[in-house]
XYZ file of C-alpha atoms in Angstrom:
720
model
C 45.942 173.095 -33.080
C 43.584 174.378 -30.145
C 42.625 178.097 -28.428
C 40.931 178.299 -24.849
C 37.352 179.865 -25.366
C 34.491 179.881 -23.149
C 31.571 178.283 -24.528
C 28.441 179.787 -21.976
C 27.933 182.950 -24.188
C 27.674 180.475 -27.197
C 25.238 177.966 -25.063
C 23.077 180.757 -24.043
C 22.483 181.993 -27.299
C 21.673 178.744 -28.223
C 19.137 177.628 -25.364
C 17.813 181.124 -26.330
C 17.341 179.989 -29.867
C 15.614 177.006 -28.940
C 12.997 178.388 -26.670
C 12.123 181.000 -30.076
C 11.567 178.067 -32.190
C 9.882 175.810 -30.105
C 7.338 177.725 -28.157
C 5.058 178.649 -30.906
C 4.583 174.972 -30.763
C 3.871 174.970 -27.537
C 0.374 177.221 -27.850
C -0.615 174.678 -30.976
C -4.940 173.375 -30.389
C -4.947 169.761 -29.008
C -8.124 168.410 -31.292
C -11.431 169.311 -31.067
C -13.094 166.274 -29.107
C -16.701 167.868 -29.243
C -18.284 169.389 -32.289
C -17.832 166.124 -34.665
C -21.211 167.103 -36.296
C -18.744 169.524 -39.372
C -16.602 166.954 -39.420
C -19.767 164.438 -40.733
C -21.027 166.876 -42.930
C -17.395 167.596 -44.666
C -17.690 163.704 -45.115
C -21.522 163.556 -46.444
C -21.883 166.776 -47.944
C -25.790 165.671 -48.960
C -26.571 165.154 -45.687
C -29.562 167.306 -44.417
C -29.811 165.522 -40.881
C -27.250 163.716 -38.598
C -28.291 161.516 -35.852
C -27.144 161.461 -32.451
C -24.491 158.960 -31.586
C -25.859 155.832 -30.567
C -24.606 153.105 -28.361
C -24.882 149.931 -30.053
C -22.867 149.967 -32.249
C -21.653 153.226 -31.757
C -21.942 155.094 -35.199
C -23.623 158.641 -36.193
C -26.115 158.171 -38.719
C -26.229 160.954 -41.937
C -29.488 161.528 -43.703
C -30.465 163.373 -46.561
C -33.924 163.549 -45.929
C -35.210 159.772 -45.278
C -32.222 158.689 -47.604
C -29.514 156.701 -45.012
C -26.563 157.937 -46.975
C -24.492 156.624 -44.424
C -22.308 155.640 -41.004
C -19.937 157.788 -39.517
C -17.905 156.310 -36.390
C -14.579 156.723 -34.544
C -11.874 154.210 -34.788
C -11.305 154.170 -31.287
C -14.430 152.901 -30.582
C -13.464 149.915 -32.880
C -9.570 149.452 -32.342
C -7.460 150.161 -29.596
C -3.851 149.823 -32.108
C -1.425 151.965 -30.510
C 0.457 153.984 -32.973
C 4.274 154.200 -32.957
C 4.006 156.748 -30.222
C 2.399 154.513 -28.186
C -1.053 156.392 -28.222
C -4.024 154.976 -30.596
C -4.616 157.268 -33.516
C -8.111 158.735 -33.630
C -9.724 158.290 -36.828
C -13.645 159.553 -38.200
C -14.409 157.134 -40.526
C -17.474 157.716 -42.973
C -18.649 154.801 -44.752
C -22.002 154.403 -47.042
C -25.064 151.812 -47.303
C -22.441 149.565 -49.353
C -19.676 149.634 -47.541
C -17.262 152.435 -50.008
C -15.343 154.548 -47.474
C -16.871 157.978 -47.852
C -13.747 159.671 -46.231
C -11.542 159.966 -43.181
C -10.878 162.600 -41.217
C -7.591 162.638 -38.615
C -9.181 163.678 -34.911
C -6.154 163.098 -33.035
C -2.482 161.356 -32.879
C 0.924 161.683 -31.538
C 3.137 160.128 -34.145
C 6.115 162.339 -34.486
C 6.896 161.857 -37.675
C 4.157 164.042 -38.890
C 4.135 166.566 -35.806
C 7.429 167.032 -36.290
C 9.022 166.206 -38.894
C 6.923 165.302 -42.398
C 3.911 167.663 -41.313
C 0.322 166.847 -40.717
C -0.303 167.405 -44.450
C 1.380 164.142 -45.678
C -0.938 162.449 -43.419
C -3.340 164.306 -44.326
C -2.788 163.351 -48.175
C -2.299 159.502 -46.868
C -5.795 159.218 -45.542
C -7.598 161.186 -48.869
C -6.695 158.316 -50.482
C -9.113 156.000 -48.838
C -12.436 158.173 -50.356
C -14.440 155.878 -52.757
C -12.441 152.843 -51.997
C -14.452 149.614 -50.790
C -13.604 147.369 -47.559
C -15.034 144.487 -49.692
C -11.614 143.721 -51.063
C -8.340 144.123 -48.408
C -6.733 147.237 -48.407
C -2.880 147.098 -48.517
C -0.405 150.142 -48.145
C 2.390 149.928 -50.977
C 2.729 149.255 -54.398
C 3.443 145.999 -55.809
C 5.548 145.681 -59.132
C 3.783 144.191 -61.642
C -0.182 144.646 -59.918
C -2.977 146.274 -61.809
C -5.906 147.433 -60.695
C -7.815 144.610 -62.900
C -5.588 141.733 -62.111
C -5.106 142.432 -58.364
C -7.210 141.358 -56.089
C -6.748 144.038 -53.445
C -6.647 147.650 -53.061
C -3.688 149.449 -52.982
C -2.742 152.683 -51.783
C 0.563 154.709 -51.851
C 2.547 154.712 -48.867
C 4.298 157.576 -46.684
C 7.990 157.408 -46.995
C 10.091 157.727 -43.776
C 6.422 156.834 -41.933
C 5.748 153.223 -42.790
C 4.986 152.220 -39.193
C 2.454 154.513 -38.430
C 0.707 154.417 -41.662
C 0.872 150.749 -41.833
C -1.513 151.289 -37.942
C -3.866 153.703 -39.407
C -3.991 151.474 -42.665
C -4.934 148.616 -39.746
C -6.874 150.684 -37.497
C -9.369 151.813 -40.724
C -10.257 148.138 -41.814
C -10.322 147.235 -38.138
C -12.481 149.734 -37.325
C -14.793 149.516 -41.015
C -15.540 145.698 -41.255
C -16.311 145.533 -37.588
C -19.085 148.204 -38.510
C -19.989 146.536 -41.746
C -20.563 143.425 -39.942
C -23.279 144.714 -37.727
C -25.229 147.577 -40.081
C -24.362 146.561 -43.732
C -25.538 143.401 -45.910
C -22.811 141.060 -46.999
C -20.276 141.490 -44.566
C -21.002 139.256 -42.250
C -21.109 135.159 -42.143
C -24.796 133.199 -42.522
C -26.072 132.108 -39.053
C -24.159 129.449 -37.398
C -27.812 127.200 -37.623
C -30.557 127.343 -40.597
C -34.075 126.106 -40.546
C -34.437 122.693 -41.885
C -36.168 123.129 -45.136
C -37.222 119.098 -45.505
C -38.413 119.227 -41.936
C -42.299 119.627 -41.693
C -44.546 118.268 -40.005
C -48.810 119.980 -39.580
C -49.231 121.714 -36.245
C -52.322 123.326 -34.985
C -52.546 126.587 -33.500
C -52.328 124.822 -30.010
C -49.506 122.430 -31.025
C -47.575 125.589 -32.136
C -47.814 126.923 -28.648
C -47.330 124.497 -26.939
C -44.055 123.537 -28.108
C -43.243 127.180 -28.205
C -43.337 127.631 -32.114
C -45.274 130.214 -31.178
C -44.373 132.640 -27.958
C -46.996 134.111 -26.532
C -46.398 137.061 -24.040
C -48.632 139.046 -21.722
C -47.988 142.165 -20.442
C -50.376 143.453 -17.605
C -51.465 146.898 -16.418
C -50.081 145.779 -12.628
C -46.607 144.996 -14.447
C -45.897 148.297 -16.220
C -47.287 150.626 -13.424
C -44.531 149.257 -11.140
C -42.035 149.442 -13.790
C -42.791 152.934 -13.668
C -43.707 153.999 -10.601
C -47.292 155.420 -10.921
C -50.859 154.977 -12.648
C -51.282 154.210 -16.472
C -53.683 157.383 -16.143
C -53.510 159.952 -18.184
C -50.944 158.826 -20.575
C -51.889 159.774 -24.576
C -50.253 156.731 -26.258
C -52.398 154.330 -24.778
C -55.227 152.971 -27.260
C -58.696 153.948 -25.627
C -60.163 151.385 -27.487
C -58.681 148.505 -25.695
C -59.226 149.919 -21.797
C -60.485 146.156 -20.892
C -57.759 144.411 -22.643
C -54.132 143.594 -21.572
C -51.218 146.467 -21.491
C -49.810 144.507 -24.524
C -50.808 140.760 -25.654
C -48.101 139.527 -28.031
C -46.976 136.576 -30.136
C -44.278 136.213 -32.422
C -42.938 133.142 -34.659
C -39.849 132.749 -36.094
C -40.923 131.733 -39.911
C -37.636 130.644 -41.229
C -38.398 126.834 -40.010
C -41.116 125.226 -42.299
C -42.706 123.434 -38.978
C -43.699 126.965 -38.092
C -44.050 129.272 -41.055
C -45.849 127.314 -43.561
C -48.121 126.050 -40.491
C -48.367 129.950 -40.036
C -48.778 131.260 -43.471
C -50.243 128.392 -45.764
C -48.181 126.510 -48.565
C -48.386 129.413 -50.762
C -47.540 132.164 -48.784
C -44.575 130.184 -46.714
C -42.773 130.102 -50.300
C -43.436 133.517 -50.964
C -41.943 134.407 -47.911
C -38.576 132.302 -48.557
C -38.329 134.457 -52.509
C -38.668 137.679 -50.493
C -35.860 136.957 -48.203
C -32.479 137.454 -49.226
C -30.057 134.834 -48.577
C -29.176 134.381 -45.356
C -31.903 136.566 -44.302
C -34.550 135.070 -41.114
C -38.038 136.679 -40.111
C -40.044 137.219 -37.652
C -43.582 137.415 -36.998
C -45.468 139.843 -34.238
C -48.730 139.766 -33.845
C -50.298 142.010 -31.067
C -53.476 143.652 -29.130
C -53.920 146.037 -26.546
C -53.820 149.109 -25.299
C -49.814 149.066 -26.265
C -49.051 147.047 -29.570
C -45.770 146.563 -31.130
C -46.540 149.454 -33.315
C -47.695 153.077 -33.478
C -50.564 153.819 -34.939
C -48.536 156.340 -37.493
C -46.101 153.411 -38.574
C -44.389 153.482 -41.317
C -44.499 150.422 -43.660
C -40.870 149.276 -44.289
C -39.077 150.880 -41.724
C -37.716 149.763 -38.702
C -40.569 149.744 -35.210
C -39.163 151.771 -32.514
C -41.360 150.127 -29.795
C -39.972 146.427 -30.653
C -36.440 145.395 -31.382
C -34.414 141.738 -30.516
C -31.918 140.831 -28.406
C -28.830 138.354 -28.292
C -25.692 138.317 -26.760
C -26.423 141.624 -25.414
C -26.425 143.207 -29.047
C -29.498 144.988 -30.622
C -30.688 143.478 -33.290
C -32.473 145.714 -35.744
C -35.647 144.692 -36.991
C -37.032 145.602 -40.286
C -40.541 145.456 -41.659
C -41.027 143.331 -44.750
C -44.541 145.117 -45.667
C -45.303 141.399 -46.870
C -48.674 140.840 -48.253
C -48.372 144.606 -49.320
C -49.052 144.913 -45.556
C -52.121 142.131 -45.309
C -50.548 140.105 -42.863
C -53.893 139.039 -40.777
C -54.818 138.229 -44.016
C -52.330 136.166 -44.654
C -52.207 133.527 -41.389
C -54.063 130.928 -40.322
C -54.678 131.477 -36.619
C -57.783 131.396 -34.554
C -56.745 135.159 -32.575
C -57.872 138.482 -32.666
C -55.171 140.578 -33.339
C -55.196 144.620 -33.905
C -51.335 144.500 -35.658
C -49.156 141.885 -37.820
C -46.015 142.257 -39.200
C -43.002 140.252 -40.632
C -40.234 141.334 -40.001
C -36.857 141.264 -41.790
C -33.537 140.070 -39.581
C -30.842 141.367 -42.108
C -28.006 139.209 -42.633
C -25.407 141.061 -40.954
C -26.832 140.674 -38.090
C -25.919 137.112 -37.716
C -28.573 135.882 -35.365
C -28.528 132.344 -34.349
C -32.193 131.232 -33.971
C -30.743 128.115 -31.368
C -28.868 130.491 -28.777
C -30.921 132.140 -26.184
C -32.526 135.588 -27.293
C -35.378 137.525 -26.296
C -37.739 140.148 -27.881
C -37.830 143.677 -26.023
C -40.564 146.171 -25.682
C -39.519 149.646 -25.436
C -42.503 151.583 -23.638
C -42.680 155.319 -24.289
C -45.573 157.455 -22.641
C -45.778 160.845 -22.706
C -48.718 162.681 -20.819
C -47.857 166.005 -22.399
C -44.887 167.491 -24.442
C -42.993 168.078 -21.461
C -43.402 164.898 -19.594
C -42.033 161.427 -20.543
C -42.131 157.739 -18.920
C -39.877 155.267 -20.644
C -38.993 151.871 -19.925
C -38.401 148.470 -21.572
C -39.604 144.903 -21.069
C -38.352 141.731 -22.476
C -39.326 138.112 -22.566
C -36.553 135.388 -23.427
C -37.240 132.372 -25.915
C -35.231 129.784 -27.657
C -36.089 127.864 -30.389
C -36.005 123.742 -31.021
C -32.326 123.134 -32.139
C -34.178 119.918 -33.878
C -35.349 122.343 -36.675
C -32.169 123.099 -37.555
C -28.868 122.429 -39.167
C -26.131 123.403 -37.075
C -23.484 123.926 -38.148
C -19.656 124.378 -36.283
C -18.118 127.724 -36.482
C -15.315 127.833 -38.819
C -12.386 128.636 -36.903
C -11.007 131.720 -38.805
C -7.100 132.092 -39.400
C -5.312 134.689 -37.146
C -4.671 137.586 -39.030
C -1.009 138.089 -39.174
C -0.322 140.404 -36.332
C 1.074 144.012 -37.894
C 4.521 143.601 -36.280
C 5.159 140.200 -37.699
C 4.178 141.462 -40.993
C 6.922 144.589 -40.653
C 9.491 141.969 -39.661
C 8.707 139.964 -42.728
C 8.424 142.686 -45.121
C 11.873 143.849 -43.794
C 13.380 140.696 -43.577
C 17.167 142.066 -45.465
C 17.425 145.076 -42.990
C 16.721 142.714 -40.133
C 19.756 140.495 -41.424
C 22.174 143.030 -42.226
C 21.234 144.925 -38.680
C 21.981 142.091 -36.752
C 24.787 140.677 -38.335
C 26.628 144.573 -38.164
C 25.688 144.338 -34.062
C 27.242 140.017 -33.988
C 30.402 141.940 -35.977
C 30.420 145.121 -33.240
C 30.205 142.263 -30.250
C 33.038 140.687 -31.338
C 35.099 143.938 -31.907
C 34.737 144.882 -28.041
C 35.558 141.087 -26.915
C 38.716 140.876 -29.090
C 38.942 144.849 -29.104
C 42.962 144.471 -27.683
C 43.698 141.765 -30.431
C 41.964 143.937 -33.301
C 43.258 147.079 -31.447
C 47.253 145.933 -31.955
C 46.627 147.094 -36.242
C 46.234 150.558 -35.599
C 45.382 151.032 -39.346
C 43.012 148.577 -39.980
C 41.537 148.927 -36.982
C 40.613 153.127 -38.194
C 39.538 151.738 -41.503
C 36.974 149.205 -39.745
C 36.160 151.963 -37.473
C 35.476 154.975 -39.972
C 33.488 152.289 -42.418
C 31.223 151.240 -39.826
C 30.474 154.779 -38.525
C 29.751 155.383 -42.639
C 27.384 151.964 -42.504
C 25.575 153.771 -39.119
C 24.957 157.016 -40.947
C 24.180 155.865 -44.280
C 22.279 152.840 -43.619
C 20.960 152.454 -39.981
C 19.917 156.110 -40.085
C 19.094 157.509 -43.802
C 17.833 154.507 -45.338
C 16.514 151.998 -42.348
C 15.548 154.741 -40.294
C 16.993 153.720 -37.009
C 17.684 156.291 -34.991
C 17.162 156.317 -31.800
C 15.437 159.123 -29.456
C 14.979 160.374 -26.239
C 11.057 160.194 -27.383
C 10.925 156.396 -27.643
C 11.889 156.585 -23.705
C 9.213 158.414 -23.332
C 7.046 155.763 -25.183
C 8.524 153.139 -22.671
C 7.963 154.867 -19.262
C 4.314 155.060 -20.464
C 3.576 151.994 -21.450
C 4.948 150.800 -18.153
C 2.781 152.847 -16.515
C -0.207 152.454 -18.443
C -0.921 148.621 -20.609
C 2.592 147.518 -21.997
C 2.314 145.992 -24.752
C 5.775 144.807 -26.199
C 3.824 144.879 -30.125
C 4.056 148.657 -30.005
C 7.894 148.829 -30.181
C 7.993 145.719 -32.334
C 6.482 147.882 -35.049
C 9.580 148.715 -36.051
C 12.325 145.065 -36.285
C 15.135 148.221 -36.418
C 14.685 150.671 -33.380
C 13.313 147.428 -31.495
C 17.161 145.577 -32.035
C 18.475 148.349 -31.983
C 17.207 149.442 -28.204
C 17.201 146.131 -27.098
C 20.899 145.815 -27.949
C 21.523 149.011 -26.501
C 19.903 147.906 -23.248
C 21.873 145.341 -22.931
C 25.394 146.424 -23.682
C 24.431 149.175 -21.324
C 24.914 146.730 -18.478
C 28.341 145.459 -20.021
C 30.136 148.421 -21.578
C 28.254 151.200 -20.280
C 26.463 154.080 -22.684
C 29.341 154.303 -25.286
C 28.588 151.513 -27.554
C 25.679 152.811 -28.731
C 27.071 156.491 -28.426
C 30.066 155.522 -30.121
C 29.377 153.317 -32.957
C 25.365 153.252 -33.387
C 24.160 156.514 -33.205
C 23.865 157.675 -36.701
C 23.789 161.684 -35.696
C 27.209 160.999 -33.214
C 28.276 159.291 -36.555
C 27.707 162.647 -38.627
C 29.184 164.895 -35.948
C 32.638 162.772 -35.908
C 32.569 162.691 -39.535
C 32.355 166.482 -39.915
C 35.443 166.414 -36.998
C 37.470 164.148 -39.611
C 36.583 167.280 -41.709
C 38.126 169.352 -39.439
C 41.053 167.801 -38.980
C 41.229 167.591 -42.406
C 40.618 171.174 -43.107
C 43.288 172.344 -39.978
C 40.098 174.181 -38.627
C 41.332 175.156 -35.007
C 39.498 173.518 -31.905
C 38.481 175.497 -29.286
C 40.244 174.389 -25.875
C 37.409 173.981 -23.346
C 38.837 174.202 -19.755
C 38.027 171.459 -17.386
C 35.662 173.804 -15.122
C 33.753 174.333 -18.134
C 33.881 171.166 -19.554
C 32.037 170.037 -16.485
C 30.021 172.523 -15.789
C 29.052 171.922 -19.784
C 27.809 168.707 -18.640
C 25.010 168.909 -16.790
C 23.156 170.606 -19.275
C 22.349 167.408 -20.742
C 20.788 166.267 -17.429
C 18.634 169.048 -17.140
C 16.989 168.641 -19.989
C 16.543 165.090 -20.009
C 15.521 166.246 -16.103
C 12.810 168.484 -17.831
C 11.621 166.297 -20.426
C 10.459 162.829 -18.594
C 8.223 164.623 -16.031
C 6.842 166.541 -19.028
C 6.119 163.254 -20.690
C 3.898 162.350 -17.637
C 1.615 165.306 -17.781
C 1.737 166.068 -21.589
C 2.845 163.940 -24.285
C 2.291 165.994 -26.979
C 4.284 169.053 -25.164
C 7.107 166.564 -24.470
C 7.197 165.706 -28.156
C 7.794 169.324 -28.954
C 10.326 169.886 -26.550
C 12.500 166.999 -27.997
C 12.628 168.709 -30.927
C 15.487 169.935 -28.617
C 17.553 166.711 -30.823
C 18.036 167.278 -34.413
C 17.519 163.972 -35.227
C 14.381 163.955 -37.315
C 15.679 167.204 -38.833
C 19.075 165.578 -39.974
C 17.828 162.020 -40.191
C 14.998 161.457 -40.478
C 14.212 163.916 -43.441
C 17.701 164.828 -44.346
C 17.286 168.736 -43.600
C 14.028 168.969 -45.978
C 12.158 170.849 -43.061
C 11.439 174.472 -42.192
C 14.034 176.931 -41.869
C 13.982 177.204 -38.175
C 14.418 173.587 -37.495
C 16.982 172.964 -39.988
C 19.233 176.466 -38.598
C 19.175 174.632 -35.391
C 20.413 171.430 -36.820
C 23.232 173.600 -39.037
C 24.651 175.569 -35.240
C 24.959 172.578 -33.123
C 26.639 170.238 -36.133
C 28.913 173.913 -36.894
C 29.694 173.979 -33.500
C 31.075 170.805 -34.479
C 33.855 171.417 -36.334
C 35.429 173.144 -33.154
C 34.310 171.637 -30.283
C 34.766 167.811 -31.372
C 31.116 166.151 -31.192
C 29.729 169.455 -29.646
C 25.734 168.294 -29.077
C 26.871 164.465 -27.773
C 28.718 165.643 -24.419
C 26.857 168.888 -23.662
C 23.667 168.476 -25.459
C 21.820 164.798 -25.867
C 18.736 164.141 -23.602
C 18.998 160.723 -25.119
C 23.035 160.640 -24.046
C 21.862 161.456 -20.485
C 19.645 158.772 -20.026
C 22.092 155.937 -21.477
C 25.159 157.117 -19.113
C 22.272 156.699 -15.864
C 21.483 153.469 -16.777
C 24.890 152.677 -17.933
C 26.378 153.538 -14.009
C 25.608 149.933 -13.579
C 27.952 148.149 -16.226
C 29.205 145.222 -15.080
C 32.920 145.710 -16.808
C 35.480 148.462 -17.628
C 37.057 146.519 -19.776
C 38.994 149.745 -21.409
C 42.470 148.547 -19.340
C 45.081 151.284 -17.586
C 48.567 151.098 -16.881
C 49.890 152.181 -13.596
C 51.303 154.495 -16.167
C 47.860 156.229 -17.275
C 48.075 159.617 -15.695
C 51.207 159.221 -13.244
C 52.879 160.862 -15.260
C 51.120 159.875 -19.170
C 48.509 162.171 -20.335
C 49.227 161.286 -23.632
C 45.619 159.217 -24.017
C 44.167 161.893 -22.287
C 45.423 164.273 -24.560
C 44.166 162.020 -27.597
C 40.803 162.033 -25.680
C 38.777 164.007 -27.808
C 35.320 163.255 -26.556
C 37.097 164.069 -23.080
C 36.177 161.589 -20.864
C 39.618 160.345 -19.404
C 40.814 162.574 -16.263
C 44.210 163.642 -15.248
C 44.956 160.561 -12.882
C 44.290 158.213 -15.741
C 40.870 157.186 -14.858
C 37.879 156.965 -17.809
C 34.691 158.248 -17.144
C 32.393 156.100 -18.412
C 29.458 157.910 -17.801
C 30.774 160.432 -20.639
C 33.225 157.760 -22.936
C 31.847 156.562 -26.425
C 33.830 153.318 -26.366
C 35.907 154.789 -29.533
C 38.484 152.434 -28.044
C 41.250 155.035 -29.349
C 42.806 154.546 -26.109
C 43.379 150.668 -26.434
C 45.181 151.454 -29.787
C 47.214 153.350 -28.245
C 47.903 151.349 -25.334
C 48.628 148.385 -27.618
C 50.735 150.252 -29.841
C 54.553 150.233 -29.003
C 54.927 153.375 -30.874
C 52.664 155.470 -29.837
C 51.920 154.151 -25.669
C 54.712 156.327 -23.756
C 55.476 154.300 -21.254
C 56.071 151.595 -23.739
C 58.643 153.618 -26.005
C 59.993 155.382 -22.555
C 60.690 151.926 -21.369
C 62.013 150.666 -25.005
C 64.516 153.262 -24.772
C 65.333 152.515 -21.820
C 66.198 148.921 -22.403
C 67.786 150.180 -25.898
C 70.567 152.348 -23.748
C 70.903 149.420 -21.405
C 71.445 146.841 -24.591
C 68.685 145.403 -23.351
C 65.780 144.309 -25.714
C 62.627 141.738 -25.455
C 62.186 139.239 -28.385
C 59.043 140.707 -29.827
C 59.669 144.126 -29.884
C 58.098 144.891 -26.979
C 59.146 145.898 -23.439
C 56.755 145.108 -20.889
C 57.760 146.897 -16.965
C 55.828 147.253 -14.178
C 54.435 150.500 -15.068
C 52.865 148.697 -17.812
C 50.845 146.055 -15.604
C 47.226 146.277 -16.456
C 45.850 147.755 -13.699
C 41.915 148.292 -12.390
C 40.815 151.500 -12.005
C 38.102 152.528 -10.256
C 35.150 154.703 -12.163
C 34.347 158.168 -10.926
């Protein structure tokens, strides 16, 4: 039973409600990219001083007085992993000098499931689990049955239901960033050098022989070189040694001490052995001596710290040197050298720096000169060197096994879901290929369709979270505009399979394959239509004129959303709440009341107007319809009697996709195949029934019970 009604007032009310729900979100503050010091202090509450961000590696150092509490760093400086939205998740990570995570702050993200679904608190609760977790053991998302803290070799943290892809990517981002920093700054996280000094290679050498072979480097920096670099005279600077005016600007000697032919000759047997004992595994030592107006350390240098004036460089990376305070600072007394130096220190090269002594390197002297408190001049000078490979055992670099990509792990973990979805797509393809043969069995076909829609709603939608969305279109368009990376789309295997199948089917059959069979929300609406029939709810009859007008609404919504995504992805994601998919399918109505009310209103309208949302509001359906215009086949057979005069299929098309002249509007058709069922059923097709009655009157009946007339001959009808 139907009654004519105008839906325009209802649509205006619905649009007003959407504006009231979404508009508060449009003014949400974007994450503040400045003022990170406050966030860092929350990670290190005991910190009394946060140093400015250094360049190499890019970290903030947190101190309590002079005690280093740890490092804070942004994940985007170390990892470019893209989240499910196609944008990286920007994190602030705190880590202490032992490799224990002090905590994590989410600075910026575009993950739809947290922004507009589960809420950001669930994301904040997830990252809170990283606090006090050591990166010395792999951190894995998800519990394994039977695994315990004592028996398991990894650290496990709980995932977030319905956000598996996002939290796995976030975990990879944390580990990539933290391990990168640890290998550069912390002990025990980097492999030893690729070249180690041969302990049994020793040749007694005098001072001049050490210089001739390059085992000891002599570097003299003249006043003229410095004045040329700074652009003016050295007169009047406070940092120059007044008692060294007749000496060069800086006169340096430096030597690598781990090789016995160098270290043992300079220190002697006893002190060389003591040096080796003081070095930790894979650590190396560098001797630096200097004299002149500007030495490698100032007069107020604090022993056992890192010098500001001196840095070791290799492969464009700065390697920090730490004074060993060897021989209680009396290094000159421990050396067997015939030179008079004002300062001498042995510096420790830590293992995590992975300094390779046989590769080219350089020693850099940072010159900072002050005339007064307001005027300062800076310059730096470098001396390249390379040690004799004959002194070292050179190891072949071990090729580390390539880590399994995140997307591949996701496919492995969800293998049975992938298999089941793949099987269902094969079955659906077979149904469309042999649609005429299958549709002859009307009852069997209707049972199959009902079962498939139930599978789509329960398994694909509610369980596997395979609801496609217009947000996926945003991600694809932005990826094509920027650096396309298919790995972003491979992160969710079910979504990837559905999108791939839908994209191919668009150019074969049109939009209807997805909208009529694979959309979980569409399946839910169709089931509500069954309920409406069972309850005999009177359907609202929409005039053809209003029907044509309302169809344009979904295209207008799409036209508004796509350009917005290029302007602001965050804004577009918020406006995409016009889709009730997250509320009804992703979160199953566990959400704040305005979103639930909006979804319930749309579903309620579906009780009176078959698939109201799909027909008039859905921007995803509009986008698919635009691509579906290029479909290759019009497989829904028409006969001459269709539309002239027969209107039976048109009257039974609940989606309103059949025109009065019998043509099918493939932009609106959801490929439910009901018209094919009618056409192939001799008790439903009016042309067949009429022909049979005429034949019975004339005493003519076909041997198979189906009368074929010229009016029933299939004819191709162009799509409108």
